[in-house]
Short mmCIF file of C-alpha atoms in Angstrom, two decimals:
data_model
loop_
_atom_site.label_atom_id
_atom_site.label_comp_id
_atom_site.label_asym_id
_atom_site.label_seq_id
_atom_site.Cartn_x
_atom_site.Cartn_y
_atom_site.Cartn_z
CA UNK A 23 205.34 16.81 120.98
CA UNK A 24 205.01 19.64 123.49
CA UNK A 25 207.73 19.54 126.15
CA UNK A 26 206.74 20.77 129.62
CA UNK A 27 208.46 20.63 133.00
CA UNK A 28 207.85 21.02 136.70
CA UNK A 29 209.23 24.11 138.43
CA UNK A 30 211.56 21.84 140.46
CA UNK A 31 212.99 20.41 137.24
CA UNK A 32 213.86 23.92 136.04
CA UNK A 33 215.54 24.73 139.37
CA UNK A 34 217.65 21.56 139.24
CA UNK A 35 218.53 22.11 135.57
CA UNK A 36 219.67 25.69 136.25
CA UNK A 37 221.80 24.48 139.18
CA UNK A 38 223.49 21.82 137.02
CA UNK A 39 224.20 24.27 134.18
CA UNK A 40 226.28 26.40 136.56
CA UNK A 41 228.75 23.51 137.04
CA UNK A 42 231.22 22.95 134.19
CA UNK A 43 231.26 19.21 134.82
CA UNK A 44 227.56 19.02 133.86
CA UNK A 45 227.69 21.33 130.84
CA UNK A 46 226.54 18.59 128.42
CA UNK A 47 223.10 18.29 130.04
CA UNK A 48 221.45 20.99 127.92
CA UNK A 49 222.48 19.43 124.60
CA UNK A 50 221.69 15.95 125.94
CA UNK A 51 218.11 17.02 126.69
CA UNK A 52 217.73 18.68 123.29
CA UNK A 53 219.06 15.61 121.48
CA UNK A 54 216.97 13.16 123.52
CA UNK A 55 213.57 14.83 123.66
CA UNK A 56 213.09 17.41 120.93
CA UNK A 57 211.76 16.67 117.44
CA UNK A 58 210.80 13.14 118.43
CA UNK A 59 207.63 11.13 117.98
CA UNK A 60 205.99 9.54 121.04
CA UNK A 61 207.22 6.03 120.16
CA UNK A 62 210.82 7.32 120.13
CA UNK A 63 210.43 8.56 123.71
CA UNK A 64 209.40 5.22 125.22
CA UNK A 65 212.93 3.93 125.80
CA UNK A 66 214.02 3.74 129.41
CA UNK A 67 212.74 2.01 132.52
CA UNK A 68 208.97 2.19 132.74
CA UNK A 69 207.87 2.97 136.30
CA UNK A 70 204.15 2.33 135.74
CA UNK A 71 202.06 -0.03 133.63
CA UNK A 72 200.25 2.57 131.54
CA UNK A 73 200.42 2.49 127.77
CA UNK A 74 198.72 5.91 127.45
CA UNK A 75 200.72 7.79 130.11
CA UNK A 76 204.00 5.98 130.67
CA UNK A 77 206.18 7.21 133.54
CA UNK A 78 209.80 6.67 132.52
CA UNK A 79 213.25 6.83 134.11
CA UNK A 80 215.87 7.40 131.44
CA UNK A 81 219.64 7.28 131.49
CA UNK A 82 221.44 10.08 129.67
CA UNK A 83 225.15 9.51 128.96
CA UNK A 84 225.23 5.94 130.28
CA UNK A 85 225.40 4.57 133.81
CA UNK A 86 227.56 7.40 135.21
CA UNK A 87 225.66 10.22 133.49
CA UNK A 88 222.27 11.64 134.38
CA UNK A 89 218.89 10.21 135.38
CA UNK A 90 215.83 11.91 134.04
CA UNK A 91 212.25 11.13 135.10
CA UNK A 92 209.39 12.07 132.82
CA UNK A 93 205.74 11.45 132.11
CA UNK A 94 204.62 10.92 128.52
CA UNK A 95 201.02 11.88 127.76
CA UNK A 96 200.74 10.16 124.40
CA UNK A 97 197.15 11.11 123.52
CA UNK A 98 197.75 14.77 124.40
CA UNK A 99 201.13 14.94 122.65
CA UNK A 100 202.86 16.18 125.81
CA UNK A 101 205.97 15.17 127.72
CA UNK A 102 206.49 16.41 131.29
CA UNK A 103 210.09 16.53 132.52
CA UNK A 104 209.79 15.88 136.24
CA UNK A 105 213.20 15.38 137.79
CA UNK A 106 216.86 15.29 136.82
CA UNK A 107 220.00 14.33 138.68
CA UNK A 108 223.60 13.39 137.90
CA UNK A 109 225.01 10.07 139.08
CA UNK A 110 228.55 11.40 139.59
CA UNK A 111 230.34 14.63 140.45
CA UNK A 112 229.79 17.11 143.25
CA UNK A 113 225.99 17.10 142.83
CA UNK A 114 225.68 13.40 142.01
CA UNK A 115 223.80 10.79 144.00
CA UNK A 116 222.10 7.41 143.69
CA UNK A 117 218.60 6.92 142.37
CA UNK A 118 215.68 8.52 144.17
CA UNK A 119 213.40 6.56 146.50
CA UNK A 120 210.11 4.97 145.51
CA UNK A 121 208.33 7.55 147.67
CA UNK A 122 210.02 10.35 145.73
CA UNK A 123 209.01 8.76 142.43
CA UNK A 124 205.38 8.54 143.58
CA UNK A 125 205.48 12.17 144.78
CA UNK A 126 206.83 13.35 141.41
CA UNK A 127 204.05 11.53 139.58
CA UNK A 128 201.37 13.17 141.73
CA UNK A 129 203.08 16.54 141.44
CA UNK A 130 203.13 16.31 137.63
CA UNK A 131 199.43 15.49 137.45
CA UNK A 132 198.53 18.31 139.86
CA UNK A 133 200.74 20.80 138.00
CA UNK A 134 199.11 19.83 134.71
CA UNK A 135 195.65 20.21 136.21
CA UNK A 136 196.45 23.67 137.64
CA UNK A 137 198.56 24.92 134.68
CA UNK A 138 201.67 25.52 136.80
CA UNK A 139 204.09 23.85 134.39
CA UNK A 140 206.74 25.51 132.25
CA UNK A 141 206.83 25.05 128.49
CA UNK A 142 210.34 24.09 127.38
CA UNK A 143 211.46 25.50 124.03
CA UNK A 144 214.67 25.76 122.05
CA UNK A 145 215.89 29.23 121.13
CA UNK A 146 219.38 29.74 119.67
CA UNK A 147 220.19 26.10 120.50
CA UNK A 148 219.46 26.70 124.19
CA UNK A 149 216.59 25.60 126.37
CA UNK A 150 214.16 28.33 127.34
CA UNK A 151 211.50 27.87 130.04
CA UNK A 152 208.27 29.82 129.73
CA UNK A 153 205.46 29.85 132.26
CA UNK A 154 202.26 28.35 130.83
#
């Protein structure tokens, strides 16, 4: 499974890493998404009705942890990390609006079409973002 992300996801991730209270997010993402088969990535709340390209909202670290939105392109073997936010702490807030969810979906498809995504890799047990 190739892991990709939107530029906005990378910005939000970098912002969260700077706060000690969110330091677990990097390992949480590695544990949740890397070295997994597509069927292992289907858990979470499905935001669309597609079996080929499910759009999923996933909880990381329970109800007070993080929310992560991603698009799974099963036939292509790709996962696009679209948005991330904590539920608690100084940067925490409630779930995003339906309009924001729809915008993210369109943004992911456009970014894929125009090759403006980042490839997300693990190097020395840390996430590394490389421009496609």
